[in-house]
CSV table of C-alpha atoms in Angstrom, one decimal:
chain,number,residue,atom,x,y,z
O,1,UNK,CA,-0.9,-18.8,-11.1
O,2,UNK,CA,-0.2,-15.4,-10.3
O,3,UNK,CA,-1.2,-14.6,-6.9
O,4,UNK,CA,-1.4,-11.3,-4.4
O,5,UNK,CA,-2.0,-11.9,-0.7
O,6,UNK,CA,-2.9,-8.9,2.0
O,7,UNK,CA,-2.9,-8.8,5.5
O,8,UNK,CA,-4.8,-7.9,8.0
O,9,UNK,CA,-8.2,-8.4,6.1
O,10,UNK,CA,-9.6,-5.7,8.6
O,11,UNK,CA,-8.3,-3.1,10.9
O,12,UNK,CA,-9.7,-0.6,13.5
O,13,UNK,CA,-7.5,1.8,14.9
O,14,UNK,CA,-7.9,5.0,17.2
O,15,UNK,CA,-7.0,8.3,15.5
O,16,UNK,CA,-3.1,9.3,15.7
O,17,UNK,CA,-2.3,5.7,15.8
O,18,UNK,CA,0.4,4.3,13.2
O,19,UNK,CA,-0.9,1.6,10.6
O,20,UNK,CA,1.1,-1.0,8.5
O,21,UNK,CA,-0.6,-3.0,6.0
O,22,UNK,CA,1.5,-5.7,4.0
O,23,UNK,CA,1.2,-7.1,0.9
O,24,UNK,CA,2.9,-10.3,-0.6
O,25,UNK,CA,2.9,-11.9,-4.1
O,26,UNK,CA,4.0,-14.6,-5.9
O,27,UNK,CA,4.3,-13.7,-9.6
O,28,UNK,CA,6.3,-14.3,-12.9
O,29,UNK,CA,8.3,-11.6,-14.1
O,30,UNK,CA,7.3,-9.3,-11.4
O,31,UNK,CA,7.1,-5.2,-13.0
O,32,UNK,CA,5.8,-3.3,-10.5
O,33,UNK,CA,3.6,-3.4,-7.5
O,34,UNK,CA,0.9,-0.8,-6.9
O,35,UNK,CA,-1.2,0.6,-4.1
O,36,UNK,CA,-4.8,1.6,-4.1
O,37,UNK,CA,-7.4,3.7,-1.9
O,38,UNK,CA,-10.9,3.0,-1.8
O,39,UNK,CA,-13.6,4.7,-0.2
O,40,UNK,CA,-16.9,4.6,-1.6
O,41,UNK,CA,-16.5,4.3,-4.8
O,42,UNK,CA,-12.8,4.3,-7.7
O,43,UNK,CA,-10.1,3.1,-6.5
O,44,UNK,CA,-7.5,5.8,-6.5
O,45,UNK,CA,-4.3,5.4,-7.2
O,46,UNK,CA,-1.4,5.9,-3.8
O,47,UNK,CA,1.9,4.7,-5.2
O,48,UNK,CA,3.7,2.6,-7.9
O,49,UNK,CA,7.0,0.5,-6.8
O,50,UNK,CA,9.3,-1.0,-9.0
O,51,UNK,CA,12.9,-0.9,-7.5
O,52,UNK,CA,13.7,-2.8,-3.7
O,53,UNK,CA,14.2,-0.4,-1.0
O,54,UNK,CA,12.9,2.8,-2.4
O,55,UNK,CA,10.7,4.9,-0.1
O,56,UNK,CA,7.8,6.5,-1.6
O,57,UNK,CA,6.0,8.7,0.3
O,58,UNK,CA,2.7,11.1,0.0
O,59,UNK,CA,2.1,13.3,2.8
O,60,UNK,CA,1.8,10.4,6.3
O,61,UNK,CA,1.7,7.6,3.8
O,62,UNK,CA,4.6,5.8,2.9
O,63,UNK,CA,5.5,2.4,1.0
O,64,UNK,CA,8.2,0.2,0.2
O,65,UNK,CA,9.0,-2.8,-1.6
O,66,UNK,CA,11.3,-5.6,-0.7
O,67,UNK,CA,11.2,-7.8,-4.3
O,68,UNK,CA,14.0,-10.0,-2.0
O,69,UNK,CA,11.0,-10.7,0.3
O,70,UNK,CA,8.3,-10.4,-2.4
O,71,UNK,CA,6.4,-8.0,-0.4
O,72,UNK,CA,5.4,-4.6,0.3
O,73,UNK,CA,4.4,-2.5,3.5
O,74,UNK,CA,2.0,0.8,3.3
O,75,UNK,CA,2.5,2.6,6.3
O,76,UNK,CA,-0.1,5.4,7.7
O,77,UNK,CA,1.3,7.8,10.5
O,78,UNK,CA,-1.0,9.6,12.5
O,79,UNK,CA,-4.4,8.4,10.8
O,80,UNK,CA,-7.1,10.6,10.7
O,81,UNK,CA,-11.0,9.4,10.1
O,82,UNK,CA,-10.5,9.9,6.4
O,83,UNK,CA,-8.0,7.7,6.2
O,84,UNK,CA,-10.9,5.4,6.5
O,85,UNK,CA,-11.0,2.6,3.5
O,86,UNK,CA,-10.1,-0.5,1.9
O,87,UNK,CA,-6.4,-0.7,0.9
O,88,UNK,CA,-5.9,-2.5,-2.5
O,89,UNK,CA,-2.4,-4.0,-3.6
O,90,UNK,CA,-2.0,-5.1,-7.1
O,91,UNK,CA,0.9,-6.6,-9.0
O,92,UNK,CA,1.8,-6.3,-12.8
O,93,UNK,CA,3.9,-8.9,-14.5
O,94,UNK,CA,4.7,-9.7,-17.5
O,95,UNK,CA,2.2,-8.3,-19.9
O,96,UNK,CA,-1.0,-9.4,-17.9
O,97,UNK,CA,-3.5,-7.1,-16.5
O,98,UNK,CA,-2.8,-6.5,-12.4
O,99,UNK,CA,-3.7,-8.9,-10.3
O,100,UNK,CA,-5.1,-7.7,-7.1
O,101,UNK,CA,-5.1,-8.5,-3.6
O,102,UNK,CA,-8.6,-9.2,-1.3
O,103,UNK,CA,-7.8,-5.4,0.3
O,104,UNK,CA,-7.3,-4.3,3.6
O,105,UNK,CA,-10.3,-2.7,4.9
O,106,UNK,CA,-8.9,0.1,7.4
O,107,UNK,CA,-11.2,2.1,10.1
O,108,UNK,CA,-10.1,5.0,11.9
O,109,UNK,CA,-12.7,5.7,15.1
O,110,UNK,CA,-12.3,8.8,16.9
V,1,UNK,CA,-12.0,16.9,-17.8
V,2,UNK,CA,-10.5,13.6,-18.8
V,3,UNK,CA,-11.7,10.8,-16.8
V,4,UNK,CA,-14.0,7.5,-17.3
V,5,UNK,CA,-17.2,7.7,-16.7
V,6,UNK,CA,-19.5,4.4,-16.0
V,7,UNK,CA,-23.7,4.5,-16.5
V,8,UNK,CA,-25.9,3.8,-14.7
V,9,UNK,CA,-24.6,4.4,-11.1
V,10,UNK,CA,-27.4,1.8,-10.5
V,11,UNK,CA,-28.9,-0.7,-12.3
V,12,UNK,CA,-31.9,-3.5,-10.9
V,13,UNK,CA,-31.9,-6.5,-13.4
V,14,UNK,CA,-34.9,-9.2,-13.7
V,15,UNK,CA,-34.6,-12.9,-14.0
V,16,UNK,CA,-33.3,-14.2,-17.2
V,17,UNK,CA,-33.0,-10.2,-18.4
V,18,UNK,CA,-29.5,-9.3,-20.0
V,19,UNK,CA,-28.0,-6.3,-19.2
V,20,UNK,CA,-25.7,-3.6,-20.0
V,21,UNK,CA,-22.9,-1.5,-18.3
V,22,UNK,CA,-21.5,1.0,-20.4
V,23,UNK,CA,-17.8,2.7,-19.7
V,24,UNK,CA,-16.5,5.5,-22.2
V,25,UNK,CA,-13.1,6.9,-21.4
V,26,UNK,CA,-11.6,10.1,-23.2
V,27,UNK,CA,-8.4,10.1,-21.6
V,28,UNK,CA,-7.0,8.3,-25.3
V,29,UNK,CA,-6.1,5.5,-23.3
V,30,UNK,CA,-5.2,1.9,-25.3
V,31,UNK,CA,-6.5,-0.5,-22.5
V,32,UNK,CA,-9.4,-0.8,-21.0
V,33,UNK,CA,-10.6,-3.6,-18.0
V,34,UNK,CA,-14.2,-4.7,-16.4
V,35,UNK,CA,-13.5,-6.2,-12.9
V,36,UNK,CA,-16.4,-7.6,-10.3
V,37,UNK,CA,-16.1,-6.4,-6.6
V,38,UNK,CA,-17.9,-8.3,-4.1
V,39,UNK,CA,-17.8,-7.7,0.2
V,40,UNK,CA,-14.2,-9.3,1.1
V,41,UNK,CA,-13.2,-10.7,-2.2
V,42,UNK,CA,-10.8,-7.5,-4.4
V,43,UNK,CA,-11.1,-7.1,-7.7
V,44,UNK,CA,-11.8,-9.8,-9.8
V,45,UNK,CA,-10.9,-9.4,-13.5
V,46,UNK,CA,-14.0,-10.3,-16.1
V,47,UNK,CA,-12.6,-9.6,-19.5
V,48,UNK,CA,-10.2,-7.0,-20.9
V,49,UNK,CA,-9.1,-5.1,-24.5
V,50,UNK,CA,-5.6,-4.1,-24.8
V,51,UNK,CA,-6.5,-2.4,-28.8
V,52,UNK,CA,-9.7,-2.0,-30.7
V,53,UNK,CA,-11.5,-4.9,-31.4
V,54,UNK,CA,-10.1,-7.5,-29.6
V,55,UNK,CA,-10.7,-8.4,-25.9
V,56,UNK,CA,-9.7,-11.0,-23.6
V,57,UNK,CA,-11.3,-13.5,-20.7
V,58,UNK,CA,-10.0,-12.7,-17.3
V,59,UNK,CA,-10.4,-14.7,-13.9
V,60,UNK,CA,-14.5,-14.6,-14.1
V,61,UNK,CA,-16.2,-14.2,-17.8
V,62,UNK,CA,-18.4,-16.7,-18.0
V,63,UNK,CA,-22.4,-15.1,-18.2
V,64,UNK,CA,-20.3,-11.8,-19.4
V,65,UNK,CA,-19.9,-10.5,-22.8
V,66,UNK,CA,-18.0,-7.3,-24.0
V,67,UNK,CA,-17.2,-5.9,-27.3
V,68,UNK,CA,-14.5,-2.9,-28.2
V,69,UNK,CA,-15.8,-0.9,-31.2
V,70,UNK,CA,-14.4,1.6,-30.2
V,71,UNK,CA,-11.2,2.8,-28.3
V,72,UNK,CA,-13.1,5.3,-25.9
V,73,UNK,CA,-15.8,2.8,-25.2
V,74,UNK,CA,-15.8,-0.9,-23.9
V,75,UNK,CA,-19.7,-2.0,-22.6
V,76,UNK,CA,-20.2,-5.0,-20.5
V,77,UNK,CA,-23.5,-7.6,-21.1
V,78,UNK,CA,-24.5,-9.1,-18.0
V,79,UNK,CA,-25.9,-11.9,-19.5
V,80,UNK,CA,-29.1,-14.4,-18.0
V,81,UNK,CA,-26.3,-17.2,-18.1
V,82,UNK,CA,-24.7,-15.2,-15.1
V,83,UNK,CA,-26.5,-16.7,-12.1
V,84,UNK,CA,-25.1,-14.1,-9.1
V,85,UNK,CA,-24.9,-11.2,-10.9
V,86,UNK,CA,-25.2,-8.7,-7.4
V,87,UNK,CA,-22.2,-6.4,-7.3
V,88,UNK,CA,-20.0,-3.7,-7.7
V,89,UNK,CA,-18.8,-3.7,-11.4
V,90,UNK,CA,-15.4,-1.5,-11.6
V,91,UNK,CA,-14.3,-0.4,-15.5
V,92,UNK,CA,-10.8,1.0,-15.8
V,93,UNK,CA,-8.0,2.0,-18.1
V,94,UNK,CA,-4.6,2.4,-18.6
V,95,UNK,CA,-2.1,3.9,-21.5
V,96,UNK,CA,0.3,1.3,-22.9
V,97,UNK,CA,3.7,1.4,-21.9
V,98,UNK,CA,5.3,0.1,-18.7
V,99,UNK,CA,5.1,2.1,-15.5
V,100,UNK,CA,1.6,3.0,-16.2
V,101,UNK,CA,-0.8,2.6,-13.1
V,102,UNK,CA,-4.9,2.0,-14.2
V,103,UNK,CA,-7.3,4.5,-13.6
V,104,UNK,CA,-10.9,3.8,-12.5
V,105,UNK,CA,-14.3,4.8,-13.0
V,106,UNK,CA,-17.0,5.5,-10.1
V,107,UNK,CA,-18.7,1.8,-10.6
V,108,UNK,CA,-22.5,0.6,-11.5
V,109,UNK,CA,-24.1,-1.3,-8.4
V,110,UNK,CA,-26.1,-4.6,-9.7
V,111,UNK,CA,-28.9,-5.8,-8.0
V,112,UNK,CA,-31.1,-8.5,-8.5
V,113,UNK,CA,-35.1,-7.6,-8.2
């Protein structure tokens, strides 16, 4: 059974503070892995990662994937209040729908 | 603007009362996806549709029922038979083709009265 694991569950941090949230999986024919941000209500959609070792980055996020590892790291420089939200990873393999992690619910306090 | 849109934002059901979540999307995409969100737990997949009329059981569809007339639309029953019915119920889609990420709607909040 396909299976997406993130860690930490929860996470308070101060403002300006640097943040790394992991994700591992354990999947059959692994395709790509995906992050997600949630606030209050859609999920919206950070970054896609299919090839080891490739930074992506948007702005103070950042992700990469290491398939040698089976994992991923999203990395949050600086964090801000907004930044405030659950963190979702989700894996596609094969051709099954994604399979998603519990999330990392992430607060920022000033 | 092209997006998915989910009614109602909330909905109160009654014992033994079925009930119904609709999700239209226009952005022409071919699969669609109803997941269940409760405190701590992700997204938990309750049925999906990859083409026009024909759907698939995920991880959690039993007291759910769906059909896909259409391809912009893909409504999900709440059904008595589902006996915890309280959350948030997430509808998305997604083009086919590989390297496609899903996109959301803004949810329906369940309760129970």
């Amino acid at each position: 059974e396909d299976k997406v694991v993130q860690s930490p569950l929860s996470l308070v941090v101060h403002e300006g503070d640097t943040v790394t949230l992991n994700c591992s999986y354990e999947v059959t024919n692994f395709r790509s892995l995906l992050w997600y941000k949630q606030e209050k209500k859609a999920p919206t959609f950070l970054f896609m990662l299919t090839s080891s070792g490739i930074e992506k980055k948007s702005g103070r996020l950042s992700s990469i994937l290491d398939k040698k590892e089976l994992s991923s790291i999203l990395n949050i420089t600086a964090t801000q209040t907004g930044d405030s939200a659950i963190y979702l990873c989700a894996v596609h393999s094969g051709n099954t729908p994604l399979v998603f992690g519990k999330g990392t619910r992430l607060s920022v306090i000033a | 603007d092209g997006g998915i849109t989910q009614s109602p934002k909330y909905l109160f059901r009654k014992e033994g009362q079925n009930v119904t979540l609709s999700c239209e999307q226009n952005l022409n995409h071919d699969a669609m996806y109803w997941y269940r969100q409760d405190p701590g737990q992700g997204l938990r997949l309750i049925y999906y549709s990859q083409i026009v009329n024909d759907f698939q059981k995920g991880d959690i569809a039993e007291g759910y029922s769906v059909s896909r007339e259409k391809k912009e639309s893909f409504p999900l029953t709440v059904t008595s038979a589902q006996k915890n019915p309280t959350a948030f119920y997430l509808c998305a889609s997604r083009p086919q083709g590989a390297g496609q990420p899903q996109h959301f709607g803004d949810g329906t909040r369940l309760s129970i009265l």
